[in-house]
PDB file of C-alpha atoms and ligand atoms in Angstrom:
ATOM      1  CA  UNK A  28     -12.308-100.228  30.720  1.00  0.00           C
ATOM      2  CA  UNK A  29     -13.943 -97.579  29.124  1.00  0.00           C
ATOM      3  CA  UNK A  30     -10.828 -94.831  29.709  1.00  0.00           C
ATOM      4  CA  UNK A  31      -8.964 -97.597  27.413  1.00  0.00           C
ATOM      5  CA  UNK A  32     -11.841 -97.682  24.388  1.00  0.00           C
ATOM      6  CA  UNK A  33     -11.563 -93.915  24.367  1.00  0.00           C
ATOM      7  CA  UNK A  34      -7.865 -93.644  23.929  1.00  0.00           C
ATOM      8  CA  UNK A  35      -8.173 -97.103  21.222  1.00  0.00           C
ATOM      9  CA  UNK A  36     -10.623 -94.815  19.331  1.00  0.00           C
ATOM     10  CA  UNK A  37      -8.772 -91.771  19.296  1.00  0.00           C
ATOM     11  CA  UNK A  38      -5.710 -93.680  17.841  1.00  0.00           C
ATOM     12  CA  UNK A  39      -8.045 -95.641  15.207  1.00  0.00           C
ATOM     13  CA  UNK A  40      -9.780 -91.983  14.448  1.00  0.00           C
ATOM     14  CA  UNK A  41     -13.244 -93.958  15.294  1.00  0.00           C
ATOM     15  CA  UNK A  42     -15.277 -90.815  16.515  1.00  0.00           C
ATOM     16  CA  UNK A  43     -17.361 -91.105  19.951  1.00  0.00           C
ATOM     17  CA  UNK A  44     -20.764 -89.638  20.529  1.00  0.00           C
ATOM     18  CA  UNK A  45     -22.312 -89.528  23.846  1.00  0.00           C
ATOM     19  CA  UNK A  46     -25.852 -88.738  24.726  1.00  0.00           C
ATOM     20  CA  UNK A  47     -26.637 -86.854  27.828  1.00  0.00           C
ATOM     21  CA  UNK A  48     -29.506 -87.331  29.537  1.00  0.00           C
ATOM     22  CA  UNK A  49     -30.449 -85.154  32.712  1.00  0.00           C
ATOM     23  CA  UNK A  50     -32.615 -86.714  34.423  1.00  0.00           C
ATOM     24  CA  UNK A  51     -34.161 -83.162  35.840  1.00  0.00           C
ATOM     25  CA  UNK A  52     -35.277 -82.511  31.984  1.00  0.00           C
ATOM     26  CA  UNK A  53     -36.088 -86.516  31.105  1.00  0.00           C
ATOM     27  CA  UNK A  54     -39.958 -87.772  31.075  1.00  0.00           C
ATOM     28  CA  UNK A  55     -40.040 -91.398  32.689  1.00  0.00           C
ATOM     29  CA  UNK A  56     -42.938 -92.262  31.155  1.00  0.00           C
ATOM     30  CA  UNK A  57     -41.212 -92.364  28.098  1.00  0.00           C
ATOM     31  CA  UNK A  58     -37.645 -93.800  29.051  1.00  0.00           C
ATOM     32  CA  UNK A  59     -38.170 -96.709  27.256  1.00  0.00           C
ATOM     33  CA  UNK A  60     -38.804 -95.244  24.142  1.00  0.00           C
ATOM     34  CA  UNK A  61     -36.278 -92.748  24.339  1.00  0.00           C
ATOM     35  CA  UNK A  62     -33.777 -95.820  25.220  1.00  0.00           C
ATOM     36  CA  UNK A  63     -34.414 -97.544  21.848  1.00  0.00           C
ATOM     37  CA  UNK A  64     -34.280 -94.444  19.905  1.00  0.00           C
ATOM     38  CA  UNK A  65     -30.795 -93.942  21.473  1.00  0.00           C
ATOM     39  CA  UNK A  66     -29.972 -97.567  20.844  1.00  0.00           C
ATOM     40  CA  UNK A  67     -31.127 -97.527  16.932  1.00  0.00           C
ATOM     41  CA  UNK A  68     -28.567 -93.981  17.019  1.00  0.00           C
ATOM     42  CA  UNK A  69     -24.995 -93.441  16.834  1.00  0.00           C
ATOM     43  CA  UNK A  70     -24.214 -93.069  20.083  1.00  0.00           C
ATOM     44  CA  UNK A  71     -21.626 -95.128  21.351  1.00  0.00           C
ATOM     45  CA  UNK A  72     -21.748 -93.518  25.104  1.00  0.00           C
ATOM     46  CA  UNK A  73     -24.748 -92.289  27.764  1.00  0.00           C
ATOM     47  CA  UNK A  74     -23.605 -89.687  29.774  1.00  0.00           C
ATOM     48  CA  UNK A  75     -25.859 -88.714  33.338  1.00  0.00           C
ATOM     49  CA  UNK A  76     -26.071 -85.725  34.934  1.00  0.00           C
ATOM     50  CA  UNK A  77     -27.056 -82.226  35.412  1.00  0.00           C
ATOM     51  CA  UNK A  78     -26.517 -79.191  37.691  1.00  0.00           C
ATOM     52  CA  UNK A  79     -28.866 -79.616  40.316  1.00  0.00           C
ATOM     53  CA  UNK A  80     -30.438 -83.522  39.712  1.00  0.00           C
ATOM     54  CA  UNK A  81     -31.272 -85.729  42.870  1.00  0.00           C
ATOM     55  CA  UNK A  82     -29.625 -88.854  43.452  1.00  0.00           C
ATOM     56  CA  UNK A  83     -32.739 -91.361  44.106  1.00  0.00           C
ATOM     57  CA  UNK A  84     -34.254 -90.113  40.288  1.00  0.00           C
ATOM     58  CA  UNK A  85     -30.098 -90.582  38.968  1.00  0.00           C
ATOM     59  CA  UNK A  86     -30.297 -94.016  40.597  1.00  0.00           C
ATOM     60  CA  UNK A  87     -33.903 -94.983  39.190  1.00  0.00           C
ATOM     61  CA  UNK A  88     -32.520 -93.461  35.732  1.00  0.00           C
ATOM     62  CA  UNK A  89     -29.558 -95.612  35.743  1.00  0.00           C
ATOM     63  CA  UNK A  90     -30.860 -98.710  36.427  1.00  0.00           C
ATOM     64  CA  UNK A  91     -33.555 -98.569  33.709  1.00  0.00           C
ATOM     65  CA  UNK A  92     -31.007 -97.513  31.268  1.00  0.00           C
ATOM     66  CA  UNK A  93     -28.924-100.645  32.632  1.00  0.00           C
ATOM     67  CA  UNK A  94     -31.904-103.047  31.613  1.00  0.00           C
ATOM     68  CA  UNK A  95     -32.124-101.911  28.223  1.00  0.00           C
ATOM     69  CA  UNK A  96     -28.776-100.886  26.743  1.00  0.00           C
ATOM     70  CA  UNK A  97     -25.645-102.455  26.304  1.00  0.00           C
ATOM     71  CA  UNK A  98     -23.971 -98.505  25.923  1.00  0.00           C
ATOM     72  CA  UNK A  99     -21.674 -97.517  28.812  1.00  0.00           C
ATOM     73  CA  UNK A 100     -23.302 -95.179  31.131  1.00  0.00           C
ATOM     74  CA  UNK A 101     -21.004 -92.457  32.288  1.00  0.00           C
ATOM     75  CA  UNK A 102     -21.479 -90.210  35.103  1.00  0.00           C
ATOM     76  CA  UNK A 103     -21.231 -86.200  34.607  1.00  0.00           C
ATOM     77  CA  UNK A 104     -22.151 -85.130  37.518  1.00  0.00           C
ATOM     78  CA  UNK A 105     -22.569 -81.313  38.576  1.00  0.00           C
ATOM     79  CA  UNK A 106     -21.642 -82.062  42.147  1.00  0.00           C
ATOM     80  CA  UNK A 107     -20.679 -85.073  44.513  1.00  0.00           C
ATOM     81  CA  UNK A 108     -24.560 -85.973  45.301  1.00  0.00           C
ATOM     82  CA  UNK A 109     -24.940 -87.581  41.550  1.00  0.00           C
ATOM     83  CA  UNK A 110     -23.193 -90.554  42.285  1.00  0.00           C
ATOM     84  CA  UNK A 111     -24.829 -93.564  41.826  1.00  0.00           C
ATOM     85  CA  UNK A 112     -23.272 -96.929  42.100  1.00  0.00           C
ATOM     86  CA  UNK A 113     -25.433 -98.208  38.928  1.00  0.00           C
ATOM     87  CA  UNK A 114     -23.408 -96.261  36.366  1.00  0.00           C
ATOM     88  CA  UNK A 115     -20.038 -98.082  34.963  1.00  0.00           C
ATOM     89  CA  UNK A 116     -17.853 -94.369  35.166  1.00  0.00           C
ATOM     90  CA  UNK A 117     -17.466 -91.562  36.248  1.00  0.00           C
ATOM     91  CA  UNK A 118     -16.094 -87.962  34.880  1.00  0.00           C
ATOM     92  CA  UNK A 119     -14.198 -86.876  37.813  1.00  0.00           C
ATOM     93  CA  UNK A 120     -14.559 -83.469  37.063  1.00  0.00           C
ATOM     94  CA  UNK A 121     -12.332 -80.286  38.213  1.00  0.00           C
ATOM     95  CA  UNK A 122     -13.547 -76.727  36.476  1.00  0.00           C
ATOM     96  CA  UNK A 123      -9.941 -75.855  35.080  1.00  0.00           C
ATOM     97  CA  UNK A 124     -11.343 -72.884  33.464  1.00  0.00           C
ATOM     98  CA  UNK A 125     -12.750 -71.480  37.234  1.00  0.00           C
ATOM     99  CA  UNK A 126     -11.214 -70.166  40.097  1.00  0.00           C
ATOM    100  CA  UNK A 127     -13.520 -71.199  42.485  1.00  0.00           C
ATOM    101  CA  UNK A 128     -12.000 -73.443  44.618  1.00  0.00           C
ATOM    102  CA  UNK A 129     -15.405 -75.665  45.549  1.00  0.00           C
ATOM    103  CA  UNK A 130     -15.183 -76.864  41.995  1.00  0.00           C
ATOM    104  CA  UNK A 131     -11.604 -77.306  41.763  1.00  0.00           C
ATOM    105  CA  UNK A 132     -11.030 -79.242  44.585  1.00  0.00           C
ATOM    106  CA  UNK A 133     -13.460 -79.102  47.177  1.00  0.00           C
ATOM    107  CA  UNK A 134     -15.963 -81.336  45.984  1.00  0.00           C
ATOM    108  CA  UNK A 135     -13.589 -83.736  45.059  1.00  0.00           C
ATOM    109  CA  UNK A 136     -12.215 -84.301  48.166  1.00  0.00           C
ATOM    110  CA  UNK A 137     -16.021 -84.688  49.457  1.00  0.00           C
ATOM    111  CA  UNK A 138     -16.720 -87.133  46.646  1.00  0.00           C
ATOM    112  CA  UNK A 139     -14.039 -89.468  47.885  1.00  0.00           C
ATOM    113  CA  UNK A 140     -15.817 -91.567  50.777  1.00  0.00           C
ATOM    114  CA  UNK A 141     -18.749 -91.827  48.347  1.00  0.00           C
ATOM    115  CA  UNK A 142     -16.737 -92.636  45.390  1.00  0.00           C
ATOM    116  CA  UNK A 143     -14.901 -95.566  48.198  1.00  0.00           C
ATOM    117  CA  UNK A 144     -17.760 -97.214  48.201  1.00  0.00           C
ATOM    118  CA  UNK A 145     -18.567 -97.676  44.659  1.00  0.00           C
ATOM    119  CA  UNK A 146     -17.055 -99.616  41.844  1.00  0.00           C
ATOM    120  CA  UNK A 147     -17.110 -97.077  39.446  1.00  0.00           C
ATOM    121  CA  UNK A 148     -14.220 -96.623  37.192  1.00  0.00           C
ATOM    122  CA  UNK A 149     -12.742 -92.681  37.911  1.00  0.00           C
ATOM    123  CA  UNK A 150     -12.065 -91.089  34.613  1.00  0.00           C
ATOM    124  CA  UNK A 151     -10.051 -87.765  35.676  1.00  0.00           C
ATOM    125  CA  UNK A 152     -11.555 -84.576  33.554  1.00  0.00           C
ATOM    126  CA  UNK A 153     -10.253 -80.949  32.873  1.00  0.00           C
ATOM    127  CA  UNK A 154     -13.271 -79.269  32.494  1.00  0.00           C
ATOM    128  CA  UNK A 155     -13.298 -75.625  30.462  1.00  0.00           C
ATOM    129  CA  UNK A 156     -16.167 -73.662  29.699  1.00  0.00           C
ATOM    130  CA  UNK A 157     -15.958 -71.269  27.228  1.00  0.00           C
ATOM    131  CA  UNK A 158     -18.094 -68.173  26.584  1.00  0.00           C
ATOM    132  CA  UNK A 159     -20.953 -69.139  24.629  1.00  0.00           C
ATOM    133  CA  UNK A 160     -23.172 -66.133  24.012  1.00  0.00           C
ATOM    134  CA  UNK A 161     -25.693 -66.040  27.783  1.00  0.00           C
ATOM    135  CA  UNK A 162     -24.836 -67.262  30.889  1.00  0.00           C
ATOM    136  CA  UNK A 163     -25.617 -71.444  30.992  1.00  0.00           C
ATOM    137  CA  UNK A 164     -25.995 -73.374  34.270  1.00  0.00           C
ATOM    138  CA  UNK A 165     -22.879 -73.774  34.706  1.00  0.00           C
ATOM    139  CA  UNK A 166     -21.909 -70.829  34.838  1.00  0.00           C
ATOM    140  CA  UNK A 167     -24.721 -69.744  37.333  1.00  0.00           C
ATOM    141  CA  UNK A 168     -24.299 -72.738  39.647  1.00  0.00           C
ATOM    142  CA  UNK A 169     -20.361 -73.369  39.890  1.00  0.00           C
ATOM    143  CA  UNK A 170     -20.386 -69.178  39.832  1.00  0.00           C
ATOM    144  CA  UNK A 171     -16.989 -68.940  38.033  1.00  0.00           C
ATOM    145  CA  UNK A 172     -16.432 -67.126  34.317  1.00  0.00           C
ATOM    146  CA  UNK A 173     -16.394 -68.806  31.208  1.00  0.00           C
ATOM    147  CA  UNK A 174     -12.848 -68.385  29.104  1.00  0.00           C
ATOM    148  CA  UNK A 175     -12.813 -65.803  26.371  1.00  0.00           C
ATOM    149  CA  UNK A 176     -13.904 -67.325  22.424  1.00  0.00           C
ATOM    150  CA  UNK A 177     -11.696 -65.310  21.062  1.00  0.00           C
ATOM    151  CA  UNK A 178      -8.489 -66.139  23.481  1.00  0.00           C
ATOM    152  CA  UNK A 179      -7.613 -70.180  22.424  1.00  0.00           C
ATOM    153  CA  UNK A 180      -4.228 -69.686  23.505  1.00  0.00           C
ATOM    154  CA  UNK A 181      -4.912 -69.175  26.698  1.00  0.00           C
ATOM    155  CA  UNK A 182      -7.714 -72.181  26.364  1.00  0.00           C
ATOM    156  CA  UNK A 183      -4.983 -74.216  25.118  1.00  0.00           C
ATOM    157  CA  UNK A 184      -2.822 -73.053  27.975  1.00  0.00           C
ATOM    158  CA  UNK A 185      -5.359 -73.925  30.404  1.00  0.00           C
ATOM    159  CA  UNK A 186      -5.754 -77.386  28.952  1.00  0.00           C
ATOM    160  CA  UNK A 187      -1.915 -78.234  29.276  1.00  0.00           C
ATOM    161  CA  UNK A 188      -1.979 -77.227  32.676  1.00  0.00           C
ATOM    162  CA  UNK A 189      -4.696 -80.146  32.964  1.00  0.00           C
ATOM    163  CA  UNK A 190      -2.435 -82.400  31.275  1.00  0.00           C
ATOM    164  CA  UNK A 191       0.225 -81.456  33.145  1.00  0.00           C
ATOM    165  CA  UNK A 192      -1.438 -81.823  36.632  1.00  0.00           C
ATOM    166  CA  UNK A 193      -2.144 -85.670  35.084  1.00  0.00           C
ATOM    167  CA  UNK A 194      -5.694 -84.844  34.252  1.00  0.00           C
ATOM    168  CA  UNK A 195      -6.495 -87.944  31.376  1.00  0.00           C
ATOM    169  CA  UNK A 196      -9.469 -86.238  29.229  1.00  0.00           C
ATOM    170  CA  UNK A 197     -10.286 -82.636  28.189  1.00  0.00           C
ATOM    171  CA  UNK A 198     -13.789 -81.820  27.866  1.00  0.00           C
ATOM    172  CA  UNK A 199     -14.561 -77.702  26.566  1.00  0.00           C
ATOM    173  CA  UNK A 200     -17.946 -76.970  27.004  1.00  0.00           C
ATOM    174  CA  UNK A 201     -19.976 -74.228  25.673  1.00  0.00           C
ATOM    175  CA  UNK A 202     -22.844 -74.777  28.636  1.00  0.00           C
ATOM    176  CA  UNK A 203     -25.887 -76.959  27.838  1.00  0.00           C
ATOM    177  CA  UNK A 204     -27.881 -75.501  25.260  1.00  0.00           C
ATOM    178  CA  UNK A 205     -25.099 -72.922  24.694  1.00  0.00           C
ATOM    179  CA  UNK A 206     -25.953 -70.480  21.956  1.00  0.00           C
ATOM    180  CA  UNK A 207     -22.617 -70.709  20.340  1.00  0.00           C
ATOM    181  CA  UNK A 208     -20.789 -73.598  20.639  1.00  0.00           C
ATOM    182  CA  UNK A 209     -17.384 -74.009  20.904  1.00  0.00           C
ATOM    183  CA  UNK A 210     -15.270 -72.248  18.499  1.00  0.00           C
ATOM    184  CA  UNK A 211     -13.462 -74.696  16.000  1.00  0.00           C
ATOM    185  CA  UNK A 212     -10.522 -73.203  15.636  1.00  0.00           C
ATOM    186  CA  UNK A 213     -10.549 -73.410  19.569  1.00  0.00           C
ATOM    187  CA  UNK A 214     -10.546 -77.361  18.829  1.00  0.00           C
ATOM    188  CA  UNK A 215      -8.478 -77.342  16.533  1.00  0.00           C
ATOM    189  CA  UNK A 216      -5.751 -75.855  18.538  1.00  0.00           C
ATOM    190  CA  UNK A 217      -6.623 -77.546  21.445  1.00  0.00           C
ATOM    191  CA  UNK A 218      -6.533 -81.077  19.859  1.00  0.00           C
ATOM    192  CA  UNK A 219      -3.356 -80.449  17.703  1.00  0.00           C
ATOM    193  CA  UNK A 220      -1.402 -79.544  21.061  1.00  0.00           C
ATOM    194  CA  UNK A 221      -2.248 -82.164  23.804  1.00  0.00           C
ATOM    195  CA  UNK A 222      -2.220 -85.416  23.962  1.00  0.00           C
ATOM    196  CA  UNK A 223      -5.338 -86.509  25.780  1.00  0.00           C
ATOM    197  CA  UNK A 224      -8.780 -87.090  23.811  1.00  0.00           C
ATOM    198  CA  UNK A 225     -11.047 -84.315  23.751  1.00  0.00           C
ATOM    199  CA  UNK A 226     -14.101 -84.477  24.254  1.00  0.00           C
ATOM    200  CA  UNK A 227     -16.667 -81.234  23.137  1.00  0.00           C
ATOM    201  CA  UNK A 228     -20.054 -80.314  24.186  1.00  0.00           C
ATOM    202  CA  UNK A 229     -22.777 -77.882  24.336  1.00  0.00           C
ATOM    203  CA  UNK A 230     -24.988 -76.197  21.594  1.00  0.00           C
ATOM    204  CA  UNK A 231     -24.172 -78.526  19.371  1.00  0.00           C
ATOM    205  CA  UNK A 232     -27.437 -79.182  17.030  1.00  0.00           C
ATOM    206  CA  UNK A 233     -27.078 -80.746  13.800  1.00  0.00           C
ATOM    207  CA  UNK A 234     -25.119 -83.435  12.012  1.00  0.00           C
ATOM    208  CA  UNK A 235     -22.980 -80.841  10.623  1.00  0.00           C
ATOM    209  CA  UNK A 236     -21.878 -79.193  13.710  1.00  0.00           C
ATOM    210  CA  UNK A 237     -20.725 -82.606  14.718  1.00  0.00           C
ATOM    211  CA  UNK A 238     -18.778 -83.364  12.106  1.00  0.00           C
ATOM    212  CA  UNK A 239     -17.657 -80.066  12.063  1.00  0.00           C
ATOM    213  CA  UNK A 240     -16.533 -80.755  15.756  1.00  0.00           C
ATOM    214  CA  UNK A 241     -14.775 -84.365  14.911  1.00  0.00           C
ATOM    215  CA  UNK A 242     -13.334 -83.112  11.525  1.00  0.00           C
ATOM    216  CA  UNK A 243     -11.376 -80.311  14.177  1.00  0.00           C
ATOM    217  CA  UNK A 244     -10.262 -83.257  15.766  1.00  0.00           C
ATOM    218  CA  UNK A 245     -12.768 -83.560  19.007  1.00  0.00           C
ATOM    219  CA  UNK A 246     -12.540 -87.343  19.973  1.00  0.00           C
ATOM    220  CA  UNK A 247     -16.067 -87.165  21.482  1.00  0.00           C
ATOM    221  CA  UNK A 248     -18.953 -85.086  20.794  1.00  0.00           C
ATOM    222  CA  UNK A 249     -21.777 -84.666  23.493  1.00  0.00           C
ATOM    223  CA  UNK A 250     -25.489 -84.061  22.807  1.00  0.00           C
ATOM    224  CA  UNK A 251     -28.121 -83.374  25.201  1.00  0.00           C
ATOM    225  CA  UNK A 252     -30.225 -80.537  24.766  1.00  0.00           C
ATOM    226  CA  UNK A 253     -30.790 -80.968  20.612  1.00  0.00           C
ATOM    227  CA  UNK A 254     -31.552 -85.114  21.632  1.00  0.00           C
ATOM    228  CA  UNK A 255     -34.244 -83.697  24.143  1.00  0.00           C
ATOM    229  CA  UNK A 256     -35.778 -81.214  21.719  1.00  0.00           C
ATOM    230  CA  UNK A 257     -36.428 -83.907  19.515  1.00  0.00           C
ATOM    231  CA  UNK A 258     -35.985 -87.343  19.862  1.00  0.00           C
ATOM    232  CA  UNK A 259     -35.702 -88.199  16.843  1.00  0.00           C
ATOM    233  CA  UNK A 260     -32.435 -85.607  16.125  1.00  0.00           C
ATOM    234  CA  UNK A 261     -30.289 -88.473  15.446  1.00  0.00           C
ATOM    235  CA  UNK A 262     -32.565 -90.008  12.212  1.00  0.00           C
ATOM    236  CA  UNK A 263     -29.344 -88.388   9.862  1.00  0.00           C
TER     237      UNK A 263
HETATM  238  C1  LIG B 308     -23.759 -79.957  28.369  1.00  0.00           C
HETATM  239  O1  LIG B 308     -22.099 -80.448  26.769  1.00  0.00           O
HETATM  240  C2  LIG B 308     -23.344 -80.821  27.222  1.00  0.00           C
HETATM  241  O2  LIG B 308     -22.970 -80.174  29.475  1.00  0.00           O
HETATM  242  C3  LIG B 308     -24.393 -80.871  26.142  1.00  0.00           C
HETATM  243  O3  LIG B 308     -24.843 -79.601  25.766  1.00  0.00           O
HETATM  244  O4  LIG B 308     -27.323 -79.708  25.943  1.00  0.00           O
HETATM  245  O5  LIG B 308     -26.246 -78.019  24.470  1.00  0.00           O
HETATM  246  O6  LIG B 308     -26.213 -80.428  23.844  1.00  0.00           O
HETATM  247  P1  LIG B 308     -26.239 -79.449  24.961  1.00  0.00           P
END
């Protein structure tokens, strides 16, 4: 199960790195290559999805990853039409840091006949974006504010709510190619105080920012826009 190899790693302190790939941004003609560059990396994780990504591509995406990697492909998808059956999980996502109640509970309860019919394993996510310098997709499409950089109490707050609600992962975002990303001492906090792995994302660009990240104790970095830039991002 992969929920179970995420919490095993957070208790051994071995660090997870997950490579997203949207498949609106992804060239097909060169899937294959990207697939063995992400292979020969340190990824330990494929995450799929995007804001606005059709399902037939997601499907057609998923199964080629399927033929040529042994790395579990997670689903992180921006709303309940990005399921595909192919993938092994799924981030069941609700926008903790929103107050829009689509994305808090609306989809979900829509995703639930398609999510019936699959075998996916359901990973339940607090999801918290934080202010990152211009507005990012998520923003625009889930049309909810980002929490404040400068307020990680309140961050921290938000996340034990999750935790208390019985989410099992926290994942703070900054927005895909965020121009800040998230603050460490807003990890730091954030991982000293709940009990869940944590998993951190957006803007992050270089080796250092991601050790940066896991020395603040995230459990889980996420890379998308820096692996699409340059395929070649994770030769450090
Ligand atoms: C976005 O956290 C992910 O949801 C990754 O962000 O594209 O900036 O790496 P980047």
């Amino acid at each position: 199960m992969i929920y179970n190899d995420i919490l095993s790693a957070k208790k051994e302190g071995r660090k997870l790195l997950a490579v997203l790939l949207d498949p609106d941004k992804i060239d097909m003609n060169v899937l294959d290559a990207l697939i063995l560059k992400i292979n020969a990396s340190p990824a330990t994780h494929v995450f799929v999805g995007g804001s606005i990504v059709q399902a037939t591509i997601i499907d057609e995406l998923i199964e080629r990853l399927k033929h040529k990697t042994t790395l579990p492909i997670v689903l992180f998808p921006g709303n309940p039409s990005q399921i595909s059956n192919r993938a092994d999980a799924i981030l069941f996502l609700t926008l903790l840091s929103g107050r829009n109640p689509d994305y808090l509970i609306e989809h979900q309860v829509n995703a639930v006949p398609i999510l019936k019919q699959t075998k996916l394993e359901i990973i339940s996510t607090g999801y918290i974006l934080i202010e990152s310098g211009t507005q990012t997709a998520v923003q625009r499409v889930s049309k909810t504010e980002p929490l404040a950089r400068e307020n990680s109490d309140y961050v921290l707050q938000t996340a034990q709510a999750g935790e208390f609600i019985g989410i099992k992962l926290i994942y703070l975002e900054a927005g895909s190619g965020a121009q800040w990303a998230v603050p460490l001492e807003m990890i730091s906090k954030v991982s000293q105080n709940i009990s869940v792995p944590v998993i951190v994302g957006g803007g992050i660009r270089s080796k250092k920012a991601i050790d940066q990240a896991y020395q603040c104790g995230a459990d889980m970095v996420v890379i998308g826009t820096a692996f699409e830039n340059d395929s070649d991002f994770f030769n450090f």
